Coordinates of C-alpha atoms (C1' of nucleotides) in Angstrom, one line a residue:
Chain I
X1 CA 161.5 134.2 10.4
X2 CA 162.2 136.9 13.1
X3 CA 165.4 138.1 11.1
X4 CA 164.3 138.6 7.6
X5 CA 162.5 141.8 8.4
X6 CA 162.3 146.0 8.3
X7 CA 162.0 145.8 12.4
X8 CA 165.0 143.2 13.1
X9 CA 166.7 145.4 10.8
X10 CA 166.3 148.8 12.3
X11 CA 166.7 147.3 15.8
X12 CA 170.2 146.1 14.6
X13 CA 171.6 149.7 13.0
X14 CA 170.3 151.2 15.8
X15 CA 172.2 148.7 18.3
X16 CA 175.2 148.6 16.1
X17 CA 175.0 152.9 16.2
X18 CA 175.2 152.8 20.2
X19 CA 171.7 154.7 20.0
X20 CA 170.5 152.5 23.0
X21 CA 171.6 150.4 26.3
X22 CA 169.0 147.7 26.1
X23 CA 165.5 147.3 23.7
X24 CA 162.9 147.4 25.2
X25 CA 158.9 146.7 23.2
X26 CA 155.9 146.1 24.9
X27 CA 152.8 145.0 23.3
X28 CA 149.6 147.1 25.1
X29 CA 146.6 145.1 24.3
X30 CA 143.1 146.8 25.9
X31 CA 141.1 144.7 28.2
X32 CA 137.8 144.9 26.4
X33 CA 137.9 140.9 24.7
X34 CA 139.6 138.3 24.5
X35 CA 142.7 137.8 22.3
X36 CA 143.0 136.5 19.2
X37 CA 145.5 135.3 16.2
X38 CA 146.2 138.8 15.3
X39 CA 147.6 139.6 18.7
X40 CA 149.4 136.3 18.8
X41 CA 151.5 137.8 15.4
X42 CA 151.8 141.1 17.8
X43 CA 153.0 139.1 20.8
X44 CA 155.4 136.8 18.2
X45 CA 157.4 140.1 17.3
X46 CA 157.4 142.0 20.3
X47 CA 158.1 138.8 22.8
X48 CA 159.9 136.9 20.0
X49 CA 162.7 139.7 18.6
X50 CA 163.5 140.8 21.9
X51 CA 165.4 137.7 22.4
X52 CA 167.9 138.3 19.7
X53 CA 168.6 141.5 21.7
X54 CA 168.8 140.7 25.2
X55 CA 165.8 143.3 25.8
X56 CA 162.8 143.4 27.4
X57 CA 159.4 143.4 26.6
X58 CA 156.6 144.7 28.9
X59 CA 153.3 144.2 28.9
X60 CA 150.6 146.9 29.4
X61 CA 147.0 146.6 29.9
X62 CA 145.7 150.0 28.1
X63 CA 142.5 150.4 30.3
X64 CA 142.0 154.0 29.3
X65 CA 138.3 153.7 28.7
X66 CA 136.2 152.2 31.6
X67 CA 133.6 151.7 29.7
X68 CA 134.4 148.8 27.4
X69 CA 137.3 147.4 30.0
X70 CA 136.8 144.7 32.6
X71 CA 139.0 142.6 34.7
X72 CA 138.2 139.6 33.6
X73 CA 139.7 140.4 30.3
X74 CA 143.0 141.4 32.7
X75 CA 143.1 137.4 33.6
X76 CA 142.6 136.4 30.2
X77 CA 144.7 137.7 28.8
X78 CA 147.5 137.2 31.1
X79 CA 146.3 133.6 30.9
X80 CA 146.5 133.4 27.3
X81 CA 149.9 135.1 26.8
X82 CA 151.2 132.7 29.6
X83 CA 150.1 129.7 27.5
X84 CA 151.9 130.7 24.8
X85 CA 154.9 130.3 26.8
X86 CA 156.0 134.3 27.1
X87 CA 157.1 136.0 29.9
X88 CA 156.6 139.8 30.4
X89 CA 158.6 141.8 31.5
X90 CA 158.2 142.0 36.0
X91 CA 154.4 142.9 36.7
X92 CA 152.4 143.4 33.8
X93 CA 151.5 147.4 33.9
X94 CA 148.5 149.5 33.1
X95 CA 148.0 152.3 31.2
X96 CA 146.0 153.3 34.6
X97 CA 149.3 153.2 36.6
X98 CA 150.4 156.7 35.0
X99 CA 146.7 158.6 35.3
X100 CA 148.5 161.1 37.5
X101 CA 150.9 161.6 35.4
X102 CA 149.1 162.0 32.2
X103 CA 147.3 164.6 34.2
X104 CA 149.9 166.7 34.8
X105 CA 151.4 166.5 31.6
X106 CA 148.0 168.0 30.2
X107 CA 148.5 170.5 32.9
X108 CA 151.5 171.9 31.1
X109 CA 150.2 171.7 27.6
X110 CA 147.5 173.6 29.4
X111 CA 150.2 176.6 30.7
X112 CA 151.9 176.0 27.6
X113 CA 149.1 177.2 25.6
X114 CA 149.0 174.4 23.7
X115 CA 145.8 172.8 24.8
X116 CA 141.8 174.3 25.6
X117 CA 138.7 173.1 27.3
X118 CA 136.0 173.1 24.7
X119 CA 132.4 173.1 25.5
X120 CA 131.5 171.9 21.8
X121 CA 128.6 169.1 21.4
X122 CA 129.9 166.2 19.8
X123 CA 127.8 166.8 16.3
X124 CA 129.3 170.5 16.6
X125 CA 132.9 169.3 16.9
X126 CA 132.0 167.0 13.9
X127 CA 131.3 169.2 12.0
X128 CA 133.8 172.0 12.8
X129 CA 136.4 169.2 12.2
X130 CA 135.2 169.4 8.3
X131 CA 136.0 166.1 6.2
X132 CA 138.6 165.0 3.8
X133 CA 138.1 167.6 1.4
X134 CA 137.3 170.3 3.7
X135 CA 139.5 172.0 6.0
X136 CA 138.0 172.4 9.7
X137 CA 137.2 175.3 11.3
X138 CA 138.5 176.6 15.1
X139 CA 136.1 176.0 17.9
X140 CA 135.0 179.5 19.2
X141 CA 136.4 178.2 22.7
X142 CA 139.7 177.9 21.6
X143 CA 141.0 180.6 22.8
X144 CA 140.2 181.1 26.0
X145 CA 142.8 182.2 28.6
X146 CA 145.0 179.5 30.3
X147 CA 143.3 180.1 33.9
X148 CA 139.8 179.7 32.4
X149 CA 141.4 175.9 31.1
X150 CA 143.0 175.2 34.1
X151 CA 140.2 176.4 36.2
X152 CA 137.5 174.6 33.6
X153 CA 139.9 171.1 33.6
X154 CA 140.0 171.0 37.2
X155 CA 136.4 171.1 37.6
X156 CA 136.1 168.1 35.1
X157 CA 138.5 166.1 36.9
X158 CA 136.5 166.7 40.0
X159 CA 133.2 165.5 38.0
X160 CA 131.2 168.7 37.8
X161 CA 130.5 168.4 34.5
X162 CA 128.5 165.4 32.2
X163 CA 129.9 163.0 30.2
X164 CA 130.0 164.8 26.6
X165 CA 129.6 168.4 27.6
X166 CA 133.5 169.4 27.8
X167 CA 136.9 167.7 27.1
X168 CA 140.3 169.1 26.3
X169 CA 141.6 169.3 23.2
X170 CA 145.0 170.0 22.3
X171 CA 145.7 173.1 19.9
X172 CA 147.1 172.2 16.6
X173 CA 145.8 173.1 13.0
X174 CA 142.2 172.5 12.0
X175 CA 143.5 173.6 8.7
X176 CA 145.8 170.4 8.9
X177 CA 145.5 168.0 6.0
X178 CA 146.1 165.4 8.5
X179 CA 142.6 165.1 9.9
X180 CA 144.6 163.3 13.4
X181 CA 145.8 167.2 13.8
X182 CA 142.7 168.8 13.7
X183 CA 142.6 169.9 17.6
X184 CA 142.1 166.5 18.7
X185 CA 140.6 165.3 22.2
X186 CA 143.2 164.6 25.1
X187 CA 140.8 164.0 27.7
X188 CA 137.4 163.2 27.8
X189 CA 134.8 162.7 31.1
X190 CA 133.4 159.2 31.9
X191 CA 131.3 158.9 34.7
X192 CA 132.1 154.8 34.5
X193 CA 133.4 153.1 37.5
X194 CA 137.2 152.0 36.3
X195 CA 137.3 148.5 37.0
X196 CA 141.4 149.2 38.7
X197 CA 141.0 153.4 39.8
X198 CA 137.2 152.7 40.7
X199 CA 135.8 156.1 41.3
X200 CA 138.8 158.2 41.9
X201 CA 139.0 159.5 38.1
X202 CA 136.1 161.5 36.3
X203 CA 138.4 162.6 33.3
X204 CA 140.1 159.9 31.1
X205 CA 143.0 160.2 28.4
X206 CA 142.6 159.2 24.9
X207 CA 144.5 156.5 22.9
X208 CA 146.7 159.4 21.7
X209 CA 147.7 161.3 24.6
X210 CA 148.3 158.3 26.9
X211 CA 150.4 155.5 24.5
X212 CA 152.8 157.7 23.5
X213 CA 153.2 158.9 27.8
X214 CA 153.3 155.6 28.6
X215 CA 155.6 154.4 26.0
X216 CA 157.8 157.3 27.0
X217 CA 157.5 156.7 30.7
X218 CA 158.7 153.2 30.0
X219 CA 161.2 154.0 27.9
X220 CA 160.3 151.6 25.4
X221 CA 162.9 151.9 22.6
X222 CA 160.8 150.5 20.0
X223 CA 156.9 150.9 19.6
X224 CA 155.8 148.5 17.4
X225 CA 152.1 148.6 15.9
X226 CA 149.9 147.8 13.5
X227 CA 149.3 149.7 10.0
X228 CA 146.1 151.7 10.8
X229 CA 148.4 154.0 13.5
X230 CA 150.4 155.5 10.8
X231 CA 148.1 158.8 10.4
X232 CA 148.7 158.9 14.4
X233 CA 152.4 158.8 14.2
X234 CA 152.7 162.5 13.9
X235 CA 150.5 163.0 17.0
X236 CA 152.3 160.4 18.8
X237 CA 155.6 162.6 18.1
X238 CA 153.9 166.1 18.9
X239 CA 152.9 165.3 21.9
X240 CA 155.9 164.0 23.1
X241 CA 157.8 167.2 21.6
X242 CA 155.7 169.6 23.5
X243 CA 155.9 168.2 27.4
X244 CA 158.9 167.5 29.4
X245 CA 159.7 164.1 28.8
X246 CA 163.4 162.3 28.2
X247 CA 162.7 159.8 26.0
X248 CA 161.3 159.8 23.2
X249 CA 160.4 156.1 21.5
X250 CA 160.2 155.5 18.1
X251 CA 156.9 154.2 16.3
X252 CA 156.9 151.3 13.8
X253 CA 154.3 150.0 12.0
X254 CA 153.8 146.5 10.2
X255 CA 150.6 145.0 8.6
X256 CA 148.1 143.0 10.5
X257 CA 147.2 139.5 10.0
X258 CA 144.1 138.5 8.1
X259 CA 142.7 134.8 8.2
X260 CA 140.2 133.4 5.5
X261 CA 137.2 132.0 7.0
X262 CA 137.0 134.0 9.7
X263 CA 136.1 137.0 11.9
X264 CA 138.7 138.8 14.5
X265 CA 137.1 141.9 14.8
X266 CA 136.4 142.4 18.8
X267 CA 133.2 144.5 18.1
X268 CA 132.3 141.7 15.7
X269 CA 132.9 138.5 18.1
X270 CA 130.9 140.3 20.1
X271 CA 127.6 140.3 17.8
X272 CA 128.3 136.5 16.9
X273 CA 127.9 135.8 21.2
X274 CA 125.5 138.2 21.2
X275 CA 123.3 136.6 18.4
X276 CA 124.5 133.1 19.8
X277 CA 125.7 132.0 16.9
X278 CA 128.7 130.9 18.9
X279 CA 128.8 130.2 22.8
X280 CA 131.4 132.6 24.1
X281 CA 135.0 133.7 23.3
X282 CA 136.5 130.7 23.2
X283 CA 134.0 128.8 21.5
X284 CA 136.7 126.2 19.0
X285 CA 135.4 127.6 15.9
X286 CA 137.1 131.5 16.5
X287 CA 140.9 132.0 16.0
X288 CA 140.8 133.1 19.8
X289 CA 144.0 131.9 21.5
X290 CA 141.4 130.7 24.0
X291 CA 138.9 129.3 21.6
X292 CA 142.0 127.4 19.3
X293 CA 143.2 125.9 22.6
X294 CA 139.8 124.2 23.1
X295 CA 140.2 123.2 19.8
X296 CA 143.1 121.3 20.8
X297 CA 146.3 123.8 18.9
X298 CA 149.1 123.8 20.7
X299 CA 151.4 126.8 21.3
X300 CA 153.9 125.5 19.7
X301 CA 152.1 125.6 16.3
X302 CA 150.5 128.7 16.5
X303 CA 153.5 130.4 17.1
X304 CA 155.5 128.6 14.5
X305 CA 152.7 129.5 11.9
X306 CA 153.4 133.6 13.0
X307 CA 156.8 133.3 12.6
X308 CA 156.8 131.7 9.0
X309 CA 155.3 135.0 8.4
X310 CA 157.0 137.7 6.9
X311 CA 156.8 141.2 8.8
X312 CA 155.9 144.2 5.6
X313 CA 153.5 146.8 5.2
X314 CA 151.7 145.2 2.5
X315 CA 148.0 144.1 3.2
X316 CA 147.8 140.1 3.5
X317 CA 145.3 137.9 3.6
X318 CA 146.4 134.4 4.6
X319 CA 144.9 131.1 4.5
X320 CA 143.9 129.5 7.3
X321 CA 144.7 126.1 5.9
X322 CA 148.1 127.3 6.0
X323 CA 147.5 128.1 10.0
X324 CA 146.2 124.1 9.7
X325 CA 149.4 123.1 8.3
X326 CA 151.1 123.6 11.4
X327 CA 148.8 122.5 13.7
X328 CA 148.6 119.1 11.5
X329 CA 152.5 118.7 11.1
X330 CA 152.7 119.2 15.1
X331 CA 150.3 116.4 15.6
X332 CA 151.2 114.1 12.9
X333 CA 153.9 113.5 15.3
X334 CA 152.0 112.5 18.5
X335 CA 149.3 111.3 17.4
X336 CA 148.0 107.8 18.2
X337 CA 146.0 106.1 15.4
X338 CA 142.9 104.6 16.0
X339 CA 140.0 103.8 13.5
X340 CA 136.6 105.4 14.0
X341 CA 134.0 105.3 11.8
X342 CA 131.9 108.3 11.5
X343 CA 128.9 107.9 9.9
X344 CA 128.4 104.1 10.3
X345 CA 126.7 101.6 7.8
X346 CA 126.4 97.6 9.1
X347 CA 128.8 95.4 7.1
X348 CA 128.1 91.7 7.3
X349 CA 131.0 89.3 6.2
X350 CA 129.2 85.8 5.5
X351 CA 132.3 83.6 5.3
X352 CA 133.8 84.7 8.0
X353 CA 132.9 82.8 10.9
X354 CA 135.8 83.2 13.4
X355 CA 137.5 86.3 15.3
X356 CA 140.6 87.6 13.9
X357 CA 142.8 89.0 16.0
X358 CA 145.3 91.3 14.9
X359 CA 148.4 93.2 16.1
X360 CA 148.5 96.9 14.7
X361 CA 151.1 99.5 15.3
X362 CA 149.3 102.8 17.0
X363 CA 151.7 104.7 14.6
X364 CA 153.2 103.7 11.3
X365 CA 156.4 105.5 11.5
X366 CA 156.6 105.6 15.6
X367 CA 157.4 101.8 16.8
X368 CA 158.1 103.5 19.7
X369 CA 154.5 104.4 20.2
X370 CA 153.4 100.8 20.8
X371 CA 151.0 98.6 19.2
X372 CA 147.5 97.3 20.0
X373 CA 144.8 94.5 19.3
X374 CA 142.0 94.5 16.8
X375 CA 139.4 92.1 16.5
X376 CA 138.0 91.4 12.9
X377 CA 134.8 88.8 12.6
X378 CA 131.3 88.8 10.6
X379 CA 129.5 92.7 12.1
X380 CA 131.8 95.4 10.9
X381 CA 130.9 99.0 10.0
X382 CA 132.5 101.1 7.5
X383 CA 131.9 104.9 6.8
X384 CA 129.0 106.1 4.6
X385 CA 131.3 107.7 2.4
X386 CA 133.2 104.7 1.6
X387 CA 130.0 103.0 0.1
X388 CA 129.8 104.7 -3.3
X389 CA 127.6 103.4 -6.2
X390 CA 129.8 106.6 -8.4
X391 CA 133.2 106.2 -7.3
X392 CA 134.9 104.0 -8.9
X393 CA 137.5 103.3 -5.6
X394 CA 134.9 102.9 -3.2
X395 CA 133.0 99.8 -2.2
X396 CA 129.9 99.0 -3.9
X397 CA 128.0 95.6 -5.6
X398 CA 130.4 93.4 -7.0
X399 CA 133.4 96.2 -6.2
X400 CA 136.8 95.0 -3.6
X401 CA 138.2 96.9 -1.0
X402 CA 140.9 96.5 1.3
X403 CA 139.9 96.4 5.5
X404 CA 143.0 98.6 6.7
X405 CA 145.3 95.7 8.7
X406 CA 143.1 93.5 7.6
X407 CA 141.9 91.6 4.4
X408 CA 139.4 92.2 1.5
X409 CA 135.8 92.3 1.4
X410 CA 133.4 92.1 -1.2
X411 CA 130.4 93.5 -1.7
X412 CA 127.7 90.9 -2.6
X413 CA 124.5 92.1 -1.5
X414 CA 122.8 95.4 -0.3
X415 CA 119.8 94.8 2.4
X416 CA 117.4 97.5 2.4
X417 CA 114.3 98.3 4.7
X418 CA 110.4 99.0 3.1
X419 CA 111.5 102.6 3.2
X420 CA 114.8 101.6 0.8
X421 CA 117.2 102.7 3.6
X422 CA 120.3 100.3 3.7
X423 CA 120.0 98.2 7.0
X424 CA 123.2 96.2 5.8
X425 CA 125.5 95.1 2.8
X426 CA 126.5 91.4 2.5
X427 CA 129.8 91.1 2.2
X428 CA 132.7 88.3 1.1
X429 CA 136.1 87.9 2.6
X430 CA 138.7 87.8 0.8
X431 CA 142.8 86.7 1.8
X432 CA 145.0 89.5 0.5
X433 CA 146.9 88.9 -2.8
X434 CA 150.4 90.2 -3.1
X435 CA 150.5 91.1 -6.9
X436 CA 153.5 92.3 -8.8
X437 CA 151.5 95.4 -10.5
X438 CA 150.0 97.4 -8.1
X439 CA 146.8 97.5 -8.0
X440 CA 144.7 100.2 -6.6
X441 CA 142.6 99.2 -4.3
X442 CA 141.3 101.6 -1.8
X443 CA 142.0 101.3 1.7
X444 CA 139.2 102.3 4.0
X445 CA 138.7 101.9 7.8
X446 CA 136.7 100.0 9.8
X447 CA 135.7 98.9 13.7
X448 CA 134.0 95.7 14.6
X449 CA 131.0 95.0 16.7
X450 CA 132.9 93.4 19.7
X451 CA 135.7 95.6 19.4
X452 CA 134.0 99.0 19.5
X453 CA 131.6 101.3 21.6
X454 CA 129.1 104.3 20.7
X455 CA 130.1 107.6 20.8
X456 CA 129.1 110.9 19.7
X457 CA 131.4 113.3 17.6
X458 CA 131.4 116.7 17.5
X459 CA 132.8 118.0 14.2
X460 CA 133.7 121.9 13.6
X461 CA 134.3 123.7 9.9
X462 CA 134.8 127.1 9.4
X463 CA 132.5 129.8 10.5
X464 CA 132.5 131.5 7.4
X465 CA 132.9 129.8 3.6
X466 CA 133.4 132.8 2.1
X467 CA 137.3 133.9 2.0
X468 CA 137.2 137.1 3.2
X469 CA 134.0 138.2 5.8
X470 CA 135.1 141.1 7.2
X471 CA 134.7 142.7 4.1
X472 CA 131.1 141.6 4.1
X473 CA 128.7 144.2 4.4
X474 CA 125.9 141.7 6.5
X475 CA 128.4 139.3 7.8
X476 CA 126.1 137.4 10.0
X477 CA 124.3 136.3 7.0
X478 CA 127.7 134.9 5.8
X479 CA 127.9 132.5 8.4
X480 CA 128.6 128.8 7.8
X481 CA 125.3 127.1 9.3
X482 CA 127.0 123.6 9.4
X483 CA 129.7 125.2 11.4
X484 CA 128.9 122.3 13.8
X485 CA 128.3 119.3 13.7
X486 CA 127.1 116.1 15.9
X487 CA 127.3 112.6 14.9
X488 CA 126.8 109.5 16.5
X489 CA 129.7 106.8 15.7
X490 CA 131.7 103.9 16.9
X491 CA 135.4 104.0 17.7
X492 CA 137.9 101.0 18.6
X493 CA 137.4 100.3 22.5
X494 CA 141.2 101.6 22.7
X495 CA 139.8 104.7 23.1
X496 CA 138.7 104.1 26.6
X497 CA 142.4 103.9 27.6
X498 CA 142.5 107.1 26.7
X499 CA 144.0 109.7 29.3
X500 CA 141.7 113.3 29.4
X501 CA 142.2 115.7 26.9
X502 CA 144.5 113.1 24.6
X503 CA 144.6 113.9 21.0
X504 CA 144.2 110.9 18.5
X505 CA 144.1 110.3 14.6
X506 CA 141.2 108.6 13.4
X507 CA 143.0 106.6 10.5
X508 CA 141.7 108.8 7.0
X509 CA 139.8 111.1 8.9
X510 CA 141.3 113.6 10.9
X511 CA 142.9 114.6 14.7
X512 CA 140.6 114.8 17.4
X513 CA 140.5 115.1 21.2
X514 CA 138.7 113.0 23.8
X515 CA 136.3 114.4 26.4
X516 CA 136.0 112.6 29.4
X517 CA 132.6 113.2 31.2
X518 CA 131.8 111.3 34.5
X519 CA 128.4 111.4 36.0
X520 CA 127.1 109.1 38.5
X521 CA 130.2 107.5 38.5
X522 CA 129.9 106.5 34.7
X523 CA 132.6 107.6 32.4
X524 CA 130.7 109.3 29.4
X525 CA 133.3 109.6 26.4
X526 CA 133.4 112.0 23.4
X527 CA 135.4 113.7 20.5
X528 CA 135.7 116.8 19.5
X529 CA 137.0 117.3 15.9
X530 CA 140.6 119.0 16.0
X531 CA 141.1 119.5 11.9
X532 CA 141.2 116.8 9.0
X533 CA 143.7 115.2 7.2
X534 CA 144.8 116.6 3.8
X535 CA 142.4 115.6 0.9
Chain D
rU1 C1' 146.3 167.5 -7.2
rG2 C1' 143.0 166.5 0.7
rG3 C1' 147.0 163.4 4.0
rG4 C1' 149.3 158.8 5.6
rG5 C1' 150.1 154.0 3.3
rU6 C1' 151.4 149.7 -0.2
rA7 C1' 152.3 147.3 -4.7
rU8 C1' 157.8 141.6 -6.7
rA9 C1' 154.6 133.8 -8.8
rG10 C1' 148.4 130.7 -6.4
rC11 C1' 149.7 132.9 -1.0
rC12 C1' 153.4 135.1 2.2
rA13 C1' 158.2 137.5 1.2
rA14 C1' 163.7 138.9 0.4
rG15 C1' 166.3 142.1 -2.7
rA16 C1' 168.8 148.7 -1.5
rG17 C1' 172.7 150.0 -9.6
rG18 C1' 175.2 144.2 -11.3
rU19 C1' 171.8 140.6 -13.9
rA20 C1' 165.2 137.5 -9.0
rA21 C1' 166.3 134.3 -2.1
rG22 C1' 163.4 131.2 0.5
rG23 C1' 159.0 129.1 2.7
rC24 C1' 153.7 127.1 1.7
rA25 C1' 150.9 125.6 -2.1
rU26 C1' 150.2 123.5 -7.3
rC27 C1' 152.6 119.9 -10.8
rG28 C1' 156.1 115.4 -11.7
rG29 C1' 158.1 110.9 -9.2
rG30 C1' 159.7 107.3 -4.9
rU31 C1' 158.4 105.1 0.1
rU32 C1' 153.6 103.7 2.3
rU33 C1' 148.1 98.4 4.3
rU34 C1' 145.9 106.3 5.8
rG35 C1' 145.2 109.2 -1.7
rA36 C1' 148.0 111.2 5.6
rU37 C1' 153.4 111.4 7.1
rC38 C1' 158.0 111.6 4.8
rC39 C1' 161.9 111.8 0.5
rC40 C1' 163.5 113.8 -4.4
rG41 C1' 162.7 117.3 -8.3
rC42 C1' 159.9 121.4 -11.6
rU43 C1' 157.7 126.2 -11.3
rA44 C1' 159.1 134.9 -12.2
rU45 C1' 163.5 136.0 -19.4
rU46 C1' 160.8 139.5 -15.3
rC47 C1' 159.0 143.0 -10.3
rC48 C1' 151.4 147.5 -11.3
rC49 C1' 151.9 150.0 -16.2
rA50 C1' 153.9 153.7 -19.3
rG51 C1' 158.3 156.5 -20.3
rG52 C1' 163.4 158.2 -19.5
rU53 C1' 168.8 157.8 -17.5
rU54 C1' 172.8 154.2 -17.4
rC55 C1' 177.2 149.7 -20.6
rG56 C1' 173.8 147.9 -16.8
rA57 C1' 167.4 149.1 -13.2
rA58 C1' 162.9 145.3 -9.6
rU59 C1' 166.4 149.0 -7.3
rC60 C1' 167.3 155.9 -9.9
rC61 C1' 164.1 160.1 -12.4
rU62 C1' 159.1 161.6 -14.8
rG63 C1' 153.8 160.7 -15.3
rG64 C1' 150.1 157.2 -14.8
rU65 C1' 147.0 152.9 -12.5
rA66 C1' 145.0 150.3 -8.5
rC67 C1' 144.3 149.0 -3.3
rC68 C1' 144.2 150.3 2.0
rC69 C1' 144.2 153.7 6.3
rC70 C1' 141.8 158.6 8.3
rU71 C1' 135.8 162.8 9.0
rG72 C1' 135.0 158.4 17.2
rC73 C1' 134.9 162.3 23.5
rC74 C1' 136.9 153.7 20.1
rA75 C1' 142.2 151.4 20.3

RNA sequence: UGGGGUAUAGCCAAGAGGUAAGGCAUCGGGUUUUGAUCCCGCUAUUCCCAGGUUCGAAUCCUGGUACCCCUGCCA
């Protein structure tokens, strides 16, 4: 619920007090990777909350570091937000749109003697900064005069110096208890080509310097971000209070979304791709937006999940099964049912000499989804999981199971080869007799030889078996090696009528998406696992 | 005694001095030829701990404890 949280209350209050005419939020991803489920929460908050207030939400690509940012990511980010069904205000913005403005504000700070060019090496800056317990100490360059600062900063801009040799720092307080305030870096030299401004700039503003100014320029009223920026808020305000801006947005923080059995860190995802553990950012096992799209998630199921979560400052780790519940809920209503046998084992029904045609519904609760015909005859397949000596409700010698929509079969003989592998099981067909007292006979799904075709199933499992791979030192070692399994099995012929990307519920198994590939005029059909049914 | 945050059920989460909302999960029951779906019902004498103020405290005060973030020229 998007209303029952502290941010909604703050906005309502501000509006009531006539603080703002219009509410403007923003979503500012860095184009250095694909968007994931964590971003979706932020998107849902920023784009979602303004709908209650008739406000605007701006999409701003935060491109202040040309070392890691790429045009391709911008396109993917835009595509993913659109796919979710959100529209940003007018054309998307870029932090780089304001490079000239940032630069002028930097000059203003220098002129006010609130910023200086430091020439300490990276190592020295680190040393001088001190640590959690020990205060920092001033750089020897801290007190150079304004004209010299102006002169060198201009030279930096023109590209006279190497990366890491000089940077612009705010003159705040090296003895501050908040390390963020120990003369934070405002500008650094980067020689990479920027995907948007090309080679025009040799110096780039840091997050702390650019974010607050961009927010101010865009007249953002509520700048909503995640908890890790709480320490930076004081700097955000310091900068805006010391330059000549006429609008100061307010920053509010919420706790980021963590989900069990998966990773969302861009750095770690990049490592998985590099190690070829996953194919790419859009691997169906990943909770990136594109990965979920490939997997078969619908925008609505993802959004409903995010809306169901609260917005607070408490750390959380949401079980991935809750996300899956929202998916199942939607798929359940719109998917036709079908029977598919993923691990086939052959059954010979000895006393069945004819073909029995059976009309069955495509959805047990929705007649409008129509019906189809299946054929029962002497050669059928069931799943190996349903043939089990130890579990009493499964098929085994002497035991009876119910074939879904057909009759009962009783296992009579197991036929094995020399190596003791089962070739087939001989069964006896029996008519279904209704008894007053409910008999707990297990219903199993099946497929007949004449009414099915062979196909491949791609089965996905969690990328990590452990609940919190983010906490693992060596997360690579915790990878679930069986997160992708390909099985050869059988499915009803009815599947051949399916459209591209159609989703079926395989009875008693789960939801699967059809892949249709046409090679040399031949249709090749396979299926991708989306999510299993509840056990 | 570095600074900034957070503690309410298994997981989320409302609550702001008047006697613990809601959702999901679990559990119990019903419908069902999917152990699915759907429907109904139950689930905190207590809010991290210990004191204190008050007729009355999850809410106020005092003192503790646990966890998260900050020592990038990343964001």
